Short mmCIF file of C-alpha atoms and ligand atoms in Angstrom, two decimals:
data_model
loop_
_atom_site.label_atom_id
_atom_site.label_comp_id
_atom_site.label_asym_id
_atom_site.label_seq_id
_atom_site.Cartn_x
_atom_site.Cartn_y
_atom_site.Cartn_z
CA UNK A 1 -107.06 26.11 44.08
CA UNK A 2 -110.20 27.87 42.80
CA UNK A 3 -110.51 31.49 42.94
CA UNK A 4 -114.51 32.76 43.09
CA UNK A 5 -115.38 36.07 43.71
CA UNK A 6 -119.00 36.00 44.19
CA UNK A 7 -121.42 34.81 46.95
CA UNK A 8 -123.65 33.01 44.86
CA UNK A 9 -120.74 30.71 43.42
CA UNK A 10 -119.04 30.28 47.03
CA UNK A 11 -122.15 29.23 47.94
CA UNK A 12 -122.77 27.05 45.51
CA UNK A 13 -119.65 24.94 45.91
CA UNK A 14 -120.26 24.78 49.70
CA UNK A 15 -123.54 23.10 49.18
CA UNK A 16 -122.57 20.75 47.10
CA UNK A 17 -120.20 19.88 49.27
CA UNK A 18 -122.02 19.79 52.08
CA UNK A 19 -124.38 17.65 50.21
CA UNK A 20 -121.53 15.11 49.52
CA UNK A 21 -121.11 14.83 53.50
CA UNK A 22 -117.69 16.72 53.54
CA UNK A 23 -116.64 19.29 55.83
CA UNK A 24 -116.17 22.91 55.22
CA UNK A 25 -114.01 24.86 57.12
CA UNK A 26 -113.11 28.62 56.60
CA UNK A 27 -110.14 30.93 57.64
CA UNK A 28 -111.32 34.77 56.98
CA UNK A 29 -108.77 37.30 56.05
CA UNK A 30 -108.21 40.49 54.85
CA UNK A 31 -104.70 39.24 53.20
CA UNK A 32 -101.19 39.83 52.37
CA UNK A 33 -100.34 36.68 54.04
CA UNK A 34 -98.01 35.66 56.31
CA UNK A 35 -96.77 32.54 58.39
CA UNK A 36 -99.85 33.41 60.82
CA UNK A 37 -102.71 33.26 58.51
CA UNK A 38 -100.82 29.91 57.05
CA UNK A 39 -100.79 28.48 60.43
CA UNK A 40 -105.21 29.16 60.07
CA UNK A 41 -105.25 27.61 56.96
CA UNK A 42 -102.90 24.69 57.75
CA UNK A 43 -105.06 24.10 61.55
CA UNK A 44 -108.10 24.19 59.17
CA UNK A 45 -106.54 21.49 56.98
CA UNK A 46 -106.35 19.07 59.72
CA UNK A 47 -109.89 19.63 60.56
CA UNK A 48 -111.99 19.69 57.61
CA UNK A 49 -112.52 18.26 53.96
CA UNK A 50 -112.33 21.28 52.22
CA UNK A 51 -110.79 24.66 53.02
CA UNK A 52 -112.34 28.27 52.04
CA UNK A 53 -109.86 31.08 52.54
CA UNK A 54 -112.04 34.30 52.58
CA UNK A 55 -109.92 37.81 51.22
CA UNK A 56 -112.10 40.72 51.69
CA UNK A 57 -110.46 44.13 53.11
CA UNK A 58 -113.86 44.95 54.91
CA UNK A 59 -114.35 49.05 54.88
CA UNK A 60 -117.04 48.88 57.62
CA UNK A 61 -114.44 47.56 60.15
CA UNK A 62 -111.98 51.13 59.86
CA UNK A 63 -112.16 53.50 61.09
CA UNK A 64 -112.38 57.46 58.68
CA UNK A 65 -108.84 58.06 59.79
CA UNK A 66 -107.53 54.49 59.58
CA UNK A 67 -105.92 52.52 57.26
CA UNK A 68 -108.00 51.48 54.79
CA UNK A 69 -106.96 52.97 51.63
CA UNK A 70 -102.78 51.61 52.16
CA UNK A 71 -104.01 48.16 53.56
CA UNK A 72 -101.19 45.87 51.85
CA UNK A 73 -103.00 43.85 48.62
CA UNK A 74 -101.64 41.45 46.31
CA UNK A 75 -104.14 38.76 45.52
CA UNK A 76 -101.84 36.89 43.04
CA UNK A 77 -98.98 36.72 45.90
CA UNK A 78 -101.90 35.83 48.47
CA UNK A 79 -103.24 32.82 46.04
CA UNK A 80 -99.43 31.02 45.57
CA UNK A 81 -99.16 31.61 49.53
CA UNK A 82 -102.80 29.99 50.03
CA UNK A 83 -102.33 27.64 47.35
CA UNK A 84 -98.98 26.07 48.78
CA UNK A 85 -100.96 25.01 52.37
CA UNK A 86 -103.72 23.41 50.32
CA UNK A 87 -106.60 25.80 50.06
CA UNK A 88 -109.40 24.62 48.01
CA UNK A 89 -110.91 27.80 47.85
CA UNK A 90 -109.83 31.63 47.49
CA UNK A 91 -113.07 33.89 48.14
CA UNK A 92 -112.37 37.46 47.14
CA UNK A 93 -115.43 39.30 46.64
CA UNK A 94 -115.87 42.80 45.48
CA UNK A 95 -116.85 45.73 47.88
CA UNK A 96 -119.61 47.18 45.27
CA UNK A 97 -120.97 43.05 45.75
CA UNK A 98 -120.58 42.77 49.40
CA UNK A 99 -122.36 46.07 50.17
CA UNK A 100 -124.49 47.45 47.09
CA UNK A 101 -126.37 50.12 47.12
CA UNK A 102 -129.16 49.82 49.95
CA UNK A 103 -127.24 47.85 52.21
CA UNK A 104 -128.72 48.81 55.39
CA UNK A 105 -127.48 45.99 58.32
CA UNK A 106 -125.96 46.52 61.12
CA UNK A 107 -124.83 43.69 63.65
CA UNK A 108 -123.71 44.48 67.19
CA UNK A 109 -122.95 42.21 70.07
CA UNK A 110 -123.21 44.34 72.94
CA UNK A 111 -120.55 44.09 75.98
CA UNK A 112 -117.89 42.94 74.80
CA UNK A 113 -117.34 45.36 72.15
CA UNK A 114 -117.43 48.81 74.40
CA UNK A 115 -113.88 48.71 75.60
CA UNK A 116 -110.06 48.04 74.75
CA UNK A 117 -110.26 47.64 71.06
CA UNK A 118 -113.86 48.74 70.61
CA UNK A 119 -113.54 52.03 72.90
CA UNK A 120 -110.35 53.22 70.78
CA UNK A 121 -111.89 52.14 67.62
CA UNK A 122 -115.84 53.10 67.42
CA UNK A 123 -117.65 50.99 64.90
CA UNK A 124 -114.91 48.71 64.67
CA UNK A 125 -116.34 45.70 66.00
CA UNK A 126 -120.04 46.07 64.31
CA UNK A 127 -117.62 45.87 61.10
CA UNK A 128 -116.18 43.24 62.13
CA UNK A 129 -119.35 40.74 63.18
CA UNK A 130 -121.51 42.61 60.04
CA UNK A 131 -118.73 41.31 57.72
CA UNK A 132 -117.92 38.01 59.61
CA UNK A 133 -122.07 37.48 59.90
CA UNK A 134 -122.30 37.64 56.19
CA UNK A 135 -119.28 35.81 55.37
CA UNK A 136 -120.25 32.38 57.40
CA UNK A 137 -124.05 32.61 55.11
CA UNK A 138 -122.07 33.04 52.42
CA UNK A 139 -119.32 29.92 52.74
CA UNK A 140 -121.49 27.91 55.46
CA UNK A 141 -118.58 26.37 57.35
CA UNK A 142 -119.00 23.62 59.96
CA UNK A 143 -115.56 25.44 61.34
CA UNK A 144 -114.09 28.56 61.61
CA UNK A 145 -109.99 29.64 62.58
CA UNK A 146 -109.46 32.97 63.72
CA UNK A 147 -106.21 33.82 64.87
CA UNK A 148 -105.91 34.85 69.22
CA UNK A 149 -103.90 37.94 68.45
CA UNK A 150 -106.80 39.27 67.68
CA UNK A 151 -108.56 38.10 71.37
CA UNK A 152 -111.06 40.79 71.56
CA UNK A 153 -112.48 40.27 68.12
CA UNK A 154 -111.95 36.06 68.85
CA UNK A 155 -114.44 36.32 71.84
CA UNK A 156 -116.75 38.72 70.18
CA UNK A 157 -117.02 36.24 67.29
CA UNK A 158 -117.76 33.43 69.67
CA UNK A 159 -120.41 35.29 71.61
CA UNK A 160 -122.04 36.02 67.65
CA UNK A 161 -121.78 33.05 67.13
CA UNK A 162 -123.71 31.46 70.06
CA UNK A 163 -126.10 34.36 70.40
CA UNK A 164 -127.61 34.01 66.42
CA UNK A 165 -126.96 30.13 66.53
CA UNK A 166 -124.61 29.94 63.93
CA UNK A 167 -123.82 25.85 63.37
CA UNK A 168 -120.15 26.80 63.58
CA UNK A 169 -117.21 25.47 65.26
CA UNK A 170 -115.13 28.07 66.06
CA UNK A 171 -111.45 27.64 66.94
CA UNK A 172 -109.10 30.02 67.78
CA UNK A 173 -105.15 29.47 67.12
CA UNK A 174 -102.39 30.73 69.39
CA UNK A 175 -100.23 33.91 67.91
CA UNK A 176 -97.24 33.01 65.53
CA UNK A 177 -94.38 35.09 66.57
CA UNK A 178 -91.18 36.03 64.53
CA UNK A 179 -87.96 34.53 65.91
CA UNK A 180 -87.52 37.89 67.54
CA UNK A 181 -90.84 37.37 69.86
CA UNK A 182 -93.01 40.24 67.40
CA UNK A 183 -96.33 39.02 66.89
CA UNK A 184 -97.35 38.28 63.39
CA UNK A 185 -99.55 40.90 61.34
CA UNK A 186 -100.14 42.26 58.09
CA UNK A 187 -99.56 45.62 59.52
CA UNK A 188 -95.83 44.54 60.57
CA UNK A 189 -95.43 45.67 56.73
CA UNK A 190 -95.76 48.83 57.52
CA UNK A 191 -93.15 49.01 60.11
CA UNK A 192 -89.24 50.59 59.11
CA UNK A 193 -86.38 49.41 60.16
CA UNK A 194 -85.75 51.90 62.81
CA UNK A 195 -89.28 51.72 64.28
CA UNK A 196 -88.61 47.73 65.28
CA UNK A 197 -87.20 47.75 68.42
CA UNK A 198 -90.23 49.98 69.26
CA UNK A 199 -92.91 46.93 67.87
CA UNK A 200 -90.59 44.57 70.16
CA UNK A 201 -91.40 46.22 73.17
CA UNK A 202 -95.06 44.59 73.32
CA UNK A 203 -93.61 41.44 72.96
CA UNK A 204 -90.68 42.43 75.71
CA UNK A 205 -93.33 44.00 77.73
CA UNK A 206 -95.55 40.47 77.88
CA UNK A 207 -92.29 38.64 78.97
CA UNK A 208 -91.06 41.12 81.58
CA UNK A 209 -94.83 40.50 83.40
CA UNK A 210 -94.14 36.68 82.90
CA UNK A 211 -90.99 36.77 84.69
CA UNK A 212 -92.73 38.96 87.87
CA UNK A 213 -95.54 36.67 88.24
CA UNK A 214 -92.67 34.12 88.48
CA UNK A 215 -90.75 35.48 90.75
CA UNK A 216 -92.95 36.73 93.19
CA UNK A 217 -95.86 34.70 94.92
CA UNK A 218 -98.56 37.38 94.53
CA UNK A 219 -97.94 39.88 91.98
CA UNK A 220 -100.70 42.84 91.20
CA UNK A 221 -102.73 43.83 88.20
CA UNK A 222 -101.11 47.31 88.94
CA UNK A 223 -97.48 45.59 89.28
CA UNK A 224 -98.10 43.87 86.17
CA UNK A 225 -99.22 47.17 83.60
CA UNK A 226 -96.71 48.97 85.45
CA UNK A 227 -94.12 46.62 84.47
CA UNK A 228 -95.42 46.42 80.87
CA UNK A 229 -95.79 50.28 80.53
CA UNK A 230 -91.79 50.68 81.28
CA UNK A 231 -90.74 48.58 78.85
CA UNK A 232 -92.64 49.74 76.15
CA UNK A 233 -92.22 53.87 77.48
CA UNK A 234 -88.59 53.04 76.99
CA UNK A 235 -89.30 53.48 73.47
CA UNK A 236 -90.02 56.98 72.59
CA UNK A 237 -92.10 56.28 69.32
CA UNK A 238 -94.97 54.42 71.43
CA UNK A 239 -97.87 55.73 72.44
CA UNK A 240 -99.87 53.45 74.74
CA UNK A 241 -103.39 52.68 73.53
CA UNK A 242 -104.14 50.49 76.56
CA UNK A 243 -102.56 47.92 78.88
CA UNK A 244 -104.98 45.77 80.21
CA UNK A 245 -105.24 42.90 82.49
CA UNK A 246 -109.22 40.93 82.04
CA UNK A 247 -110.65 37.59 82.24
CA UNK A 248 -110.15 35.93 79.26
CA UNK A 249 -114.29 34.99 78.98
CA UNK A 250 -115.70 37.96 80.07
CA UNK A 251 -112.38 40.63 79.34
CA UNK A 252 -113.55 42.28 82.43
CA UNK A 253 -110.88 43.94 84.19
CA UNK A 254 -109.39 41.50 86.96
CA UNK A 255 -108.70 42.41 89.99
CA UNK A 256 -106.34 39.56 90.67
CA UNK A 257 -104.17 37.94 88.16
CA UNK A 258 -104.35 34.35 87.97
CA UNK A 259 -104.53 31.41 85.31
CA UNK A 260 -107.64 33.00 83.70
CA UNK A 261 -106.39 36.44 83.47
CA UNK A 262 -104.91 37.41 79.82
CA UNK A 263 -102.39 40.78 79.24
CA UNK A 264 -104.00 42.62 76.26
CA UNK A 265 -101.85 45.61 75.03
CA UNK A 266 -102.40 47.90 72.43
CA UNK A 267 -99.58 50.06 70.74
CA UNK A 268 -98.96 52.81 68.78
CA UNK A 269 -95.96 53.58 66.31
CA UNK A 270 -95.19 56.90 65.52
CA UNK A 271 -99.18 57.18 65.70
CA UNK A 272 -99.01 55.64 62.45
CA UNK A 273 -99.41 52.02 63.36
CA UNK A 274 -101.34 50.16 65.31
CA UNK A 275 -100.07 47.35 66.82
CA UNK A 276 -101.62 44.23 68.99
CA UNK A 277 -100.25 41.57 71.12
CA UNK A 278 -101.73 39.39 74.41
CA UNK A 279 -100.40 36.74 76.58
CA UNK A 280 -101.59 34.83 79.51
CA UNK A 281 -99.05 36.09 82.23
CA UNK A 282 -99.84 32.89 84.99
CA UNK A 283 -100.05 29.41 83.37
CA UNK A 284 -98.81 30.40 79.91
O1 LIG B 301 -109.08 39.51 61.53
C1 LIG B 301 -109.31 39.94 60.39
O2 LIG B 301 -108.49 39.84 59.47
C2 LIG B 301 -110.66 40.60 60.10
O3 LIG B 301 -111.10 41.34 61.18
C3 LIG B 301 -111.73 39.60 59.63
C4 LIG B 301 -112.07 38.59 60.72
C5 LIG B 301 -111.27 38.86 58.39
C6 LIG B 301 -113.02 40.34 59.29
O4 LIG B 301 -112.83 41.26 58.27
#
């Protein structure tokens, strides 16, 4: 696996691949790796020729108060992790290269960024497609993985994608749980031993709404965050960001739950960390 750390050379590489007729796909991260960005990287395997893993801790996605400065880094762990699915490429650019001086762009996809994630995180999102926008001119994939814990931030990338014509394939791969049902994230790291029964109650939460829309032949959007709030209230270090019930297309709130209705929660611990999960609650 090569590591490059600058756009021209990424660039470079995909060309010439590109010109050979093979196919580029690329997984972007913000790394310390675990078993759910491998599951990107090994679903882009199967797809393409050649695999570009991007590592880039983007400061124009947090937030002043966030977490920024203690994100968990180790690029030389991250590169025998990538290396060991059959990467082809580590991208790790600087900040000072990504955004030097001047950098004045901004881009926004409207809608779909005002609420859940983007209305408890202002900026967040522009970050996140600025970043994302700059990364797919700099590795010019034919595909794209992004991970659905993140389902906000998947269908604002898709809508980005369509609305600027990006020639990209995106695909988005389901969550990769730990045995005990907590979805996968970096930010997991951050969690101590006593504060994980509190991270399990998103995961607890999703399944208790599962098992009402089983059991009952109509069940509510108000039954349903009701039944999610208890579990997770039970815990004393959570603070509920939101609980929200939307159409997976449009994440407009639902006002019946059905097959295209997703659960999206947001939790804090200890208002120290922030954590996401999401679940279809009929049909999953
Ligand atoms: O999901 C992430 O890790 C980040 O938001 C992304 C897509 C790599 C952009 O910085």
């Amino acid at each position: 696996m090569k590591v490059v750390s600058t756009a021209v050379d990424i660039q470079a590489l995909s060309l010439t691949y590109r010109r050979k007729g093979l196919r580029v796909g690329l997984v972007p991260t913000m790394g310390w790796f675990h078993e759910g960005h491998l599951a990107l990287m090994k679903e882009a395997r199967k797809r393409v020729d050649k695999v570009i893993v991007s590592l880039f801790v983007n400061p124009l996605q947090f937030g002043p108060n966030e977490d920024l400065d203690s994100y968990p880094h180790d690029l030389d762990r991250d590169c025998v992790l990538a290396e060991g699915v059959g990467v082809d490429l580590l991208y790790a650019p600087d900040t000072k290269l990504m955004y030097p001086n001047g950098f004045s762009t901004n881009v926004h996809v409207r809608g779909l960024t005002s609420g859940l994630c983007g209305g408890d995180r202002p900026g967040h999102f522009d970050g996140v497609t600025t970043v994302v926008s700059k990364l797919f001119n700099q590795t010019l994939p034919h595909v794209a993985v992004f991970g659905e814990k993140d389902f906000q931030q998947l269908a604002v990338i898709r809508r980005l994608v369509q609305d600027l014509d990006f020639p990209i394939e995106i695909i988005g791969h389901p969550i990769v749980r730990e045995k005990n049902g907590l979805a996968m994230s970096s930010r997991n790291s951050y969690l101590k031993a006593d504060e994980m029964a509190a991270a399990l109650s998103l995961s607890q939460g999703i399944k208790q709404a599962q098992k009402l829309a089983r059991n009952k032949q109509e069940v509510s959007v108000q039954e349903i965050r009701d039944a999610v709030a208890h579990e997770i209230l039970k815990h004393r270090e959570c603070g509920i960001d939101y609980i929200e019930v939307v159409d997976k297309t449009s994440l407009q709130p639902c006002s019946v739950v059905n097959s295209q209705s997703i659960l999206l929660l947001a939790v804090k611990i200890n208002s120290r960390i922030r954590l996401l999960d999401n679940s279809q609650i009929i049909g999953s």
